[in-house]
Coordinates of N, CA and C in Angstrom, one line a residue:
T5 N -0.1 22.2 44.5 CA 0.5 22.5 43.1 C 0.6 21.6 42.4
E6 N 1.1 20.5 42.9 CA 1.6 19.2 41.8 C 0.4 18.7 40.9
F7 N -0.8 18.7 42.0 CA -1.9 18.0 41.5 C -2.4 19.0 40.1
I8 N -2.4 20.2 40.2 CA -2.7 21.4 39.5 C -2.1 21.1 38.3
I9 N -0.7 21.2 38.3 CA 0.1 21.0 37.2 C -0.1 19.6 36.4
G10 N -0.1 18.5 37.1 CA -0.7 17.1 36.8 C -1.9 17.3 35.8
M11 N -3.0 18.0 36.3 CA -4.0 18.0 35.8 C -4.0 19.2 34.3
L12 N -3.5 20.2 34.3 CA -2.9 20.9 33.5 C -2.1 20.0 32.2
L13 N -1.4 19.2 32.7 CA -0.8 18.4 31.6 C -1.7 17.4 31.0
I14 N -2.5 16.8 31.8 CA -3.7 16.0 31.3 C -4.3 17.0 30.0
L15 N -4.9 18.2 30.6 CA -5.7 19.0 29.5 C -5.1 19.1 28.4
F16 N -3.7 19.6 28.5 CA -2.9 19.9 27.3 C -2.6 18.5 26.5
A17 N -2.4 17.6 27.3 CA -2.0 16.2 26.6 C -3.5 15.8 25.6
L18 N -4.7 16.1 26.4 CA -5.9 15.7 25.7 C -6.2 16.9 24.2
A19 N -6.0 17.9 24.5 CA -6.0 19.0 23.4 C -5.0 18.5 22.5
S20 N -3.8 17.9 22.6 CA -2.7 17.7 21.6 C -3.3 16.6 20.7
F21 N -3.6 15.6 21.7 CA -4.1 14.2 21.2 C -5.0 14.5 20.4
F22 N -6.5 15.0 20.9 CA -7.7 15.1 20.1 C -7.2 16.1 18.4
A23 N -6.1 17.1 18.8 CA -5.7 18.0 17.5 C -5.1 16.9 16.5
T24 N -4.1 16.1 17.0 CA -3.5 14.9 16.1 C -4.5 14.0 15.3
L25 N -5.5 13.5 16.1 CA -6.4 12.4 15.8 C -7.5 13.2 14.6
I26 N -7.7 14.5 14.8 CA -8.2 15.3 13.6 C -7.5 15.5 12.3
T27 N -6.1 15.6 12.9 CA -5.3 15.6 11.5 C -5.5 14.3 10.8
L28 N -5.2 13.2 11.6 CA -5.5 12.0 10.9 C -6.4 11.7 10.3
W29 N -7.6 12.3 10.8 CA -8.8 11.9 10.0 C -9.0 13.0 8.9
L30 N -8.7 14.0 8.9 CA -8.7 14.8 7.5 C -7.6 14.3 6.6
I31 N -6.6 13.6 6.9 CA -5.9 13.2 5.9 C -6.4 12.0 5.1
R32 N -7.1 11.3 6.2 CA -7.8 10.0 5.4 C -9.1 10.4 4.7
D33 N -9.8 11.4 4.9 CA -11.0 11.9 4.7 C -10.6 12.4 3.3
M34 N -9.6 13.0 2.9 CA -9.3 13.6 1.7 C -9.3 12.3 0.5
Q35 N -9.2 11.0 0.9 CA -9.3 10.0 -0.1 C -8.6 10.2 -1.3
K36 N -7.4 10.8 -1.0 CA -6.5 10.5 -2.1 C -5.1 10.3 -1.6
W37 N -4.7 9.1 -1.4 CA -3.6 8.4 -1.3 C -2.5 8.5 -1.9
N38 N -1.3 9.3 -1.5 CA -0.3 9.2 -2.3 C 1.2 9.2 -1.4
G39 N 2.4 9.2 -1.9 CA 3.3 9.1 -1.2 C 3.6 10.3 0.1
Y40 N 3.1 11.5 -0.7 CA 3.4 12.7 0.3 C 2.7 12.4 1.4
L41 N 1.2 11.9 1.4 CA 0.2 12.0 2.4 C 0.8 10.6 3.4
L42 N 1.3 9.8 2.7 CA 1.7 8.6 3.7 C 2.8 9.0 4.7
V43 N 3.7 9.8 4.0 CA 4.8 10.5 5.0 C 4.1 11.5 5.9
L44 N 3.3 12.1 5.5 CA 2.5 13.3 6.5 C 1.6 12.4 7.4
S45 N 1.2 11.3 7.0 CA 0.1 10.4 8.0 C 1.6 9.8 8.8
S46 N 2.4 9.4 8.6 CA 3.5 8.8 9.4 C 4.0 9.6 10.5
L47 N 4.0 11.1 10.2 CA 4.6 12.0 10.9 C 3.7 12.3 12.1
T48 N 2.2 12.4 11.6 CA 1.1 12.4 12.6 C 1.0 11.5 13.2
V49 N 1.2 10.2 13.1 CA 1.2 9.1 14.2 C 2.4 9.0 14.9
A50 N 3.7 9.5 14.4 CA 4.4 9.7 15.6 C 4.2 10.7 16.6
Q51 N 3.4 11.9 16.1 CA 3.2 12.6 16.8 C 1.8 12.4 18.1
L52 N 1.1 11.4 17.4 CA 0.1 11.2 18.4 C 0.9 10.2 19.4
V53 N 1.7 9.3 19.2 CA 2.4 8.8 20.1 C 3.1 9.6 21.1
L54 N 3.6 10.8 20.7 CA 4.2 11.7 21.4 C 3.2 12.3 22.6
D55 N 2.0 12.6 21.8 CA 0.7 13.2 22.5 C 0.4 12.2 23.7
M56 N 0.5 11.1 23.5 CA -0.1 10.0 24.6 C 0.7 9.7 25.4
Q57 N 2.4 9.9 25.4 CA 3.3 9.9 27.0 C 2.9 10.7 27.8
F58 N 2.4 12.2 27.1 CA 2.3 13.2 28.1 C 1.2 12.8 29.2
F59 N 0.3 11.6 28.9 CA -0.7 11.3 29.8 C -0.3 10.8 30.8
L60 N 1.2 9.9 30.7 CA 1.8 9.2 32.0 C 2.7 10.4 32.9
V61 N 3.1 11.8 32.4 CA 3.7 12.6 33.0 C 3.3 12.7 34.4
P62 N 1.9 12.8 34.9 CA 1.7 13.0 36.2 C 1.8 12.0 37.1
F63 N 2.1 10.6 36.4 CA 2.4 9.4 37.1 C 3.7 9.0 37.2
Y64 N 4.7 10.1 37.0 CA 6.1 9.7 36.9 C 6.6 9.4 38.2
Y65 N 6.1 9.5 39.3 CA 6.4 8.7 40.5 C 6.7 7.6 40.6
N66 N 5.6 6.8 39.9 CA 5.6 5.4 39.6 C 6.7 5.0 38.5
S67 N 7.3 4.2 39.0 CA 8.6 3.4 38.2 C 8.3 3.1 37.0
V68 N 7.1 2.1 37.1 CA 6.7 1.6 35.5 C 6.1 2.8 34.6
A69 N 5.8 3.7 35.0 CA 5.1 5.1 34.1 C 6.0 6.0 34.0
K70 N 7.1 6.1 34.7 CA 8.5 6.9 34.7 C 9.2 6.2 33.3
L71 N 9.6 4.6 33.4 CA 10.2 4.0 32.3 C 9.4 4.1 31.0
L72 N 7.7 3.9 31.2 CA 7.1 4.2 29.7 C 7.2 5.4 29.2
T73 N 7.2 6.5 30.2 CA 7.3 7.9 29.8 C 8.8 8.0 29.0
T74 N 9.5 7.5 29.6 CA 11.0 7.6 28.9 C 11.0 6.9 27.6
C75 N 10.6 5.7 27.5 CA 10.5 4.9 26.1 C 9.6 5.9 25.3
F76 N 8.7 6.0 25.4 CA 7.8 6.7 24.6 C 8.3 8.0 24.1
N77 N 8.7 8.9 24.9 CA 8.9 10.1 24.5 C 10.2 10.1 23.8
I78 N 11.7 9.2 23.9 CA 12.6 9.3 23.1 C 12.1 8.7 21.9
F79 N 11.4 7.6 21.7 CA 11.3 7.0 20.6 C 10.1 8.0 19.6
S80 N 8.9 8.3 20.3 CA 8.1 9.4 19.4 C 8.9 10.7 19.1
T81 N 9.8 11.1 19.9 CA 10.6 12.6 19.6 C 11.6 12.4 18.6
A82 N 12.3 11.2 18.5 CA 13.2 10.6 17.8 C 12.5 10.5 16.1
C83 N 11.1 9.8 16.2 CA 10.4 9.6 15.0 C 10.0 11.0 14.5
V84 N 9.4 11.8 15.3 CA 8.9 13.0 14.6 C 10.1 13.9 14.0
A85 N 11.2 14.0 14.7 CA 12.5 14.8 14.2 C 12.7 14.0 12.9
M86 N 13.0 12.9 12.8 CA 13.3 12.1 11.6 C 12.4 12.3 10.5
W87 N 11.2 12.5 10.8 CA 10.0 12.4 9.5 C 10.3 13.9 9.1
I88 N 10.4 14.9 10.0 CA 10.3 16.2 9.6 C 11.6 16.6 9.0
N89 N 12.8 15.7 9.3 CA 14.1 16.0 8.4 C 13.8 15.3 7.1
Y90 N 13.2 14.3 7.1 CA 12.8 13.5 5.7 C 12.3 14.7 4.8
I91 N 11.3 14.8 5.3 CA 10.5 16.1 5.0 C 11.4 17.3 4.3
S92 N 11.8 17.9 4.9 CA 12.8 19.0 4.6 C 13.7 18.5 3.3
I93 N 14.2 17.3 3.6 CA 15.0 17.0 2.6 C 14.2 16.7 0.9
L94 N 13.0 16.0 1.2 CA 12.1 15.8 -0.1 C 11.8 17.5 -0.5
L95 N 11.2 18.4 0.2 CA 11.0 19.7 0.0 C 12.2 20.3 -1.0
Y96 N 13.5 19.9 -0.3 CA 14.3 20.8 -0.8 C 15.1 19.9 -2.4
R97 N 15.1 18.7 -2.4 CA 14.9 18.1 -3.6 C 14.0 18.3 -4.8
I98 N 12.8 18.7 -4.3 CA 11.8 18.9 -5.3 C 12.1 20.6 -5.8
V99 N 12.3 21.2 -4.8 CA 12.5 22.6 -5.5 C 14.0 22.6 -6.1
A100 N 14.8 21.8 -5.5 CA 16.3 22.0 -6.4 C 16.2 21.4 -7.9
D101 N 15.5 20.3 -7.8 CA 15.6 19.6 -9.0 C 14.5 19.9 -9.9
L102 N 13.5 20.4 -9.2 CA 12.1 20.8 -10.0 C 11.2 19.6 -10.6
R103 N 11.3 18.7 -9.7 CA 10.8 17.3 -10.1 C 9.9 16.6 -9.0
S104 N 9.2 16.0 -9.1 CA 8.5 15.1 -7.9 C 9.2 14.0 -7.9
Y105 N 9.1 13.1 -6.6 CA 9.7 12.1 -6.5 C 8.6 10.8 -6.2
S106 N 9.0 9.7 -6.4 CA 8.2 8.5 -6.1 C 8.3 8.0 -4.6
I107 N 7.8 8.7 -3.8 CA 8.1 8.7 -2.2 C 7.7 6.8 -1.9
N108 N 6.7 6.3 -2.6 CA 6.2 4.8 -2.2 C 7.4 3.9 -2.8
E109 N 8.3 4.2 -3.7 CA 9.3 3.4 -3.9 C 10.3 3.2 -2.5
V110 N 10.6 4.1 -2.2 CA 11.6 4.1 -0.8 C 10.7 4.0 0.7
Y111 N 9.6 4.4 0.7 CA 9.0 4.5 2.1 C 9.0 3.6 3.2
H112 N 9.2 2.5 2.6 CA 9.2 1.1 3.8 C 10.7 1.2 4.2
I113 N 11.7 1.6 2.9 CA 13.1 1.5 3.7 C 13.2 2.7 4.4
V114 N 12.6 3.9 4.2 CA 12.8 5.0 5.3 C 11.9 4.8 6.8
L115 N 10.9 4.4 6.5 CA 9.9 4.2 7.8 C 10.7 3.0 8.7
G116 N 11.3 1.8 7.7 CA 12.0 0.8 8.8 C 13.5 1.8 9.3
T117 N 14.0 2.7 8.6 CA 15.3 3.1 9.3 C 15.0 3.9 10.5
I118 N 13.6 4.8 10.2 CA 13.3 5.5 11.3 C 13.1 4.6 12.7
L119 N 12.0 3.9 12.1 CA 11.9 3.2 13.6 C 12.7 2.3 14.0
V120 N 14.0 1.7 13.4 CA 14.9 0.9 13.9 C 15.7 1.9 14.8
I121 N 16.2 3.1 14.4 CA 16.8 4.2 15.2 C 16.3 4.7 16.4
A122 N 14.7 5.0 16.3 CA 13.9 5.5 17.2 C 13.7 4.8 18.4
A123 N 13.5 3.3 18.1 CA 13.7 2.1 19.1 C 14.8 2.0 19.6
S124 N 15.8 2.0 18.8 CA 17.2 1.5 19.7 C 17.5 2.6 20.7
L125 N 17.3 3.8 20.3 CA 17.3 5.1 21.1 C 16.5 4.9 22.6
A126 N 15.4 4.5 22.1 CA 14.4 4.4 23.2 C 14.6 3.4 24.2
I127 N 15.3 2.4 23.7 CA 15.5 1.0 24.6 C 16.7 1.3 25.3
G128 N 17.9 1.9 24.5 CA 18.8 2.3 25.2 C 18.7 3.4 26.3
A129 N 17.7 4.3 26.2 CA 17.6 5.3 27.1 C 16.8 4.9 28.3
T130 N 16.1 3.6 27.8 CA 15.0 3.2 29.2 C 15.8 2.4 30.0
I131 N 17.0 1.4 29.4 CA 17.6 0.7 30.0 C 18.6 1.3 31.0
L132 N 19.2 2.5 30.3 CA 20.2 3.6 31.2 C 19.3 4.1 32.2
Q133 N 18.2 4.4 32.3 CA 17.5 5.0 33.1 C 17.2 4.3 34.4
N134 N 17.1 3.0 34.1 CA 16.7 1.8 35.1 C 18.0 1.5 35.8
V135 N 19.2 1.5 35.0 CA 20.3 0.7 35.7 C 21.6 2.3 35.9
N136 N 21.6 3.0 35.2 CA 22.7 3.8 35.4 C 22.3 5.2 35.4
E137 N 21.8 6.0 36.3 CA 21.1 7.6 36.2 C 22.2 8.4 35.7
Q138 N 23.9 8.5 36.0 CA 24.5 9.1 35.4 C 24.7 8.9 33.5
G139 N 24.9 7.8 33.4 CA 24.6 7.5 31.7 C 23.5 8.1 31.4
Y140 N 22.5 7.8 32.1 CA 21.1 8.4 31.4 C 21.0 10.0 31.2
D141 N 21.7 10.4 32.2 CA 21.9 11.9 32.1 C 22.9 12.3 30.7
I142 N 23.8 11.6 30.9 CA 24.7 11.9 29.5 C 23.9 11.8 28.0
F143 N 23.2 10.4 28.3 CA 22.5 10.2 27.0 C 21.4 11.3 26.7
N144 N 20.7 11.9 28.0 CA 19.9 13.2 27.4 C 20.7 14.2 27.1
Y145 N 21.6 14.5 27.7 CA 22.5 15.5 27.0 C 22.8 15.2 25.3
I146 N 23.3 14.0 24.8 CA 23.3 13.8 23.5 C 22.1 13.9 22.8
F147 N 20.8 13.5 23.4 CA 19.8 13.3 22.8 C 19.0 14.6 22.4
L148 N 19.3 15.7 23.3 CA 19.4 17.0 23.4 C 20.0 17.8 22.4
S149 N 21.4 17.2 22.1 CA 22.0 17.9 21.1 C 21.6 17.5 19.8
L150 N 21.3 16.4 19.6 CA 20.9 15.8 18.3 C 19.4 16.5 18.0
K151 N 18.4 16.8 19.2 CA 17.5 17.6 18.7 C 17.7 18.9 18.2
L152 N 18.9 19.5 18.8 CA 19.0 21.0 18.2 C 19.8 21.0 16.9
V153 N 20.6 19.7 16.6 CA 21.1 19.6 15.5 C 20.1 19.5 14.4
S154 N 18.9 18.7 14.6 CA 17.8 18.8 13.6 C 17.3 20.1 13.4
I155 N 17.2 20.7 14.5 CA 16.4 22.2 14.3 C 16.9 23.1 13.5
V156 N 18.8 23.1 13.7 CA 19.6 23.5 12.9 C 19.5 23.3 11.5
F157 N 19.4 22.0 11.1 CA 19.4 21.4 9.9 C 18.3 21.9 9.2
N158 N 16.9 22.0 9.8 CA 15.6 22.3 9.2 C 15.6 23.8 8.9
L159 N 16.4 24.5 9.6 CA 16.3 25.9 9.4 C 17.4 26.1 8.2
A160 N 18.6 25.5 8.0 CA 19.4 25.5 7.1 C 18.6 25.2 5.6
V161 N 18.0 24.2 5.8 CA 17.0 23.6 4.4 C 16.2 24.5 4.1
H162 N 15.5 25.3 5.2 CA 14.5 26.4 4.9 C 15.0 27.4 4.1
V163 N 16.5 28.1 4.6 CA 17.2 29.0 4.0 C 17.5 28.8 2.7
K164 N 17.9 27.3 2.3 CA 18.0 27.0 1.0 C 16.9 27.1 0.3
I165 N 15.8 26.6 0.6 CA 14.8 26.6 -0.1 C 14.4 27.9 -0.3
S166 N 14.4 28.8 0.6 CA 13.9 30.1 0.2 C 14.9 30.8 -0.8
Y167 N 16.1 30.7 -0.7 CA 17.2 31.2 -1.8 C 16.9 30.7 -2.8
R168 N 16.5 29.2 -3.1 CA 16.4 28.8 -4.3 C 15.1 29.3 -5.1
L169 N 14.1 29.4 -4.6 CA 12.4 30.0 -4.7 C 12.9 31.6 -5.0
Q170 N 13.7 32.0 -4.4 CA 13.9 33.5 -4.8 C 14.9 33.6 -6.2
E171 N 15.4 32.6 -6.3 CA 16.4 32.7 -7.7 C 15.2 32.3 -8.7
M172 N 14.1 31.4 -8.6 CA 13.5 31.0 -9.5 C 12.1 32.2 -9.8
G173 N 12.5 33.2 -8.9 CA 11.4 34.3 -8.9 C 10.0 34.4 -8.3
F174 N 10.2 33.0 -7.8 CA 8.8 32.6 -6.9 C 8.6 33.5 -5.4
M175 N 9.9 34.1 -5.0 CA 9.5 35.3 -3.8 C 10.2 36.4 -4.1
G176 N 9.5 37.4 -3.3 CA 9.9 39.0 -3.5 C 11.4 39.1 -3.2
K177 N 11.8 40.2 -4.0 CA 13.0 40.5 -3.4 C 13.2 41.4 -2.1

């Protein structure tokens, strides 16, 4: 049964990996590069890294694969969550202020911030997993809590955006 589960994981990983590659190809194929597509492509690259770590899961019994899986999983999950949060904030600001924003001006700052936070979390989790299993369990609990906070944040932003659009007459009552 472990072999079948491992094969299914690899099949799902392949499907997700190729879907993400197609998304990147479609973004590139549009040939209209702007800040919004830059953010979307950054989110897609983070998703691609998340997809790639699933290829290591069937080899989790191997200590190197286990550490790489932990590192890639924490790093890419954090990146994906932060890019989605950033997109939510952007959408809210656009709807609230009724204007567009020049993402290119701040993109490198946002990218650097996301990468530093995600890398710090990934390195910390990888070290904890290798050194202190109990500390790693606590880290996982905190990380899961942060992911839940991210989900609640995005839902709250969605509600605020929907309410604002309804106020503006763009949504039915």
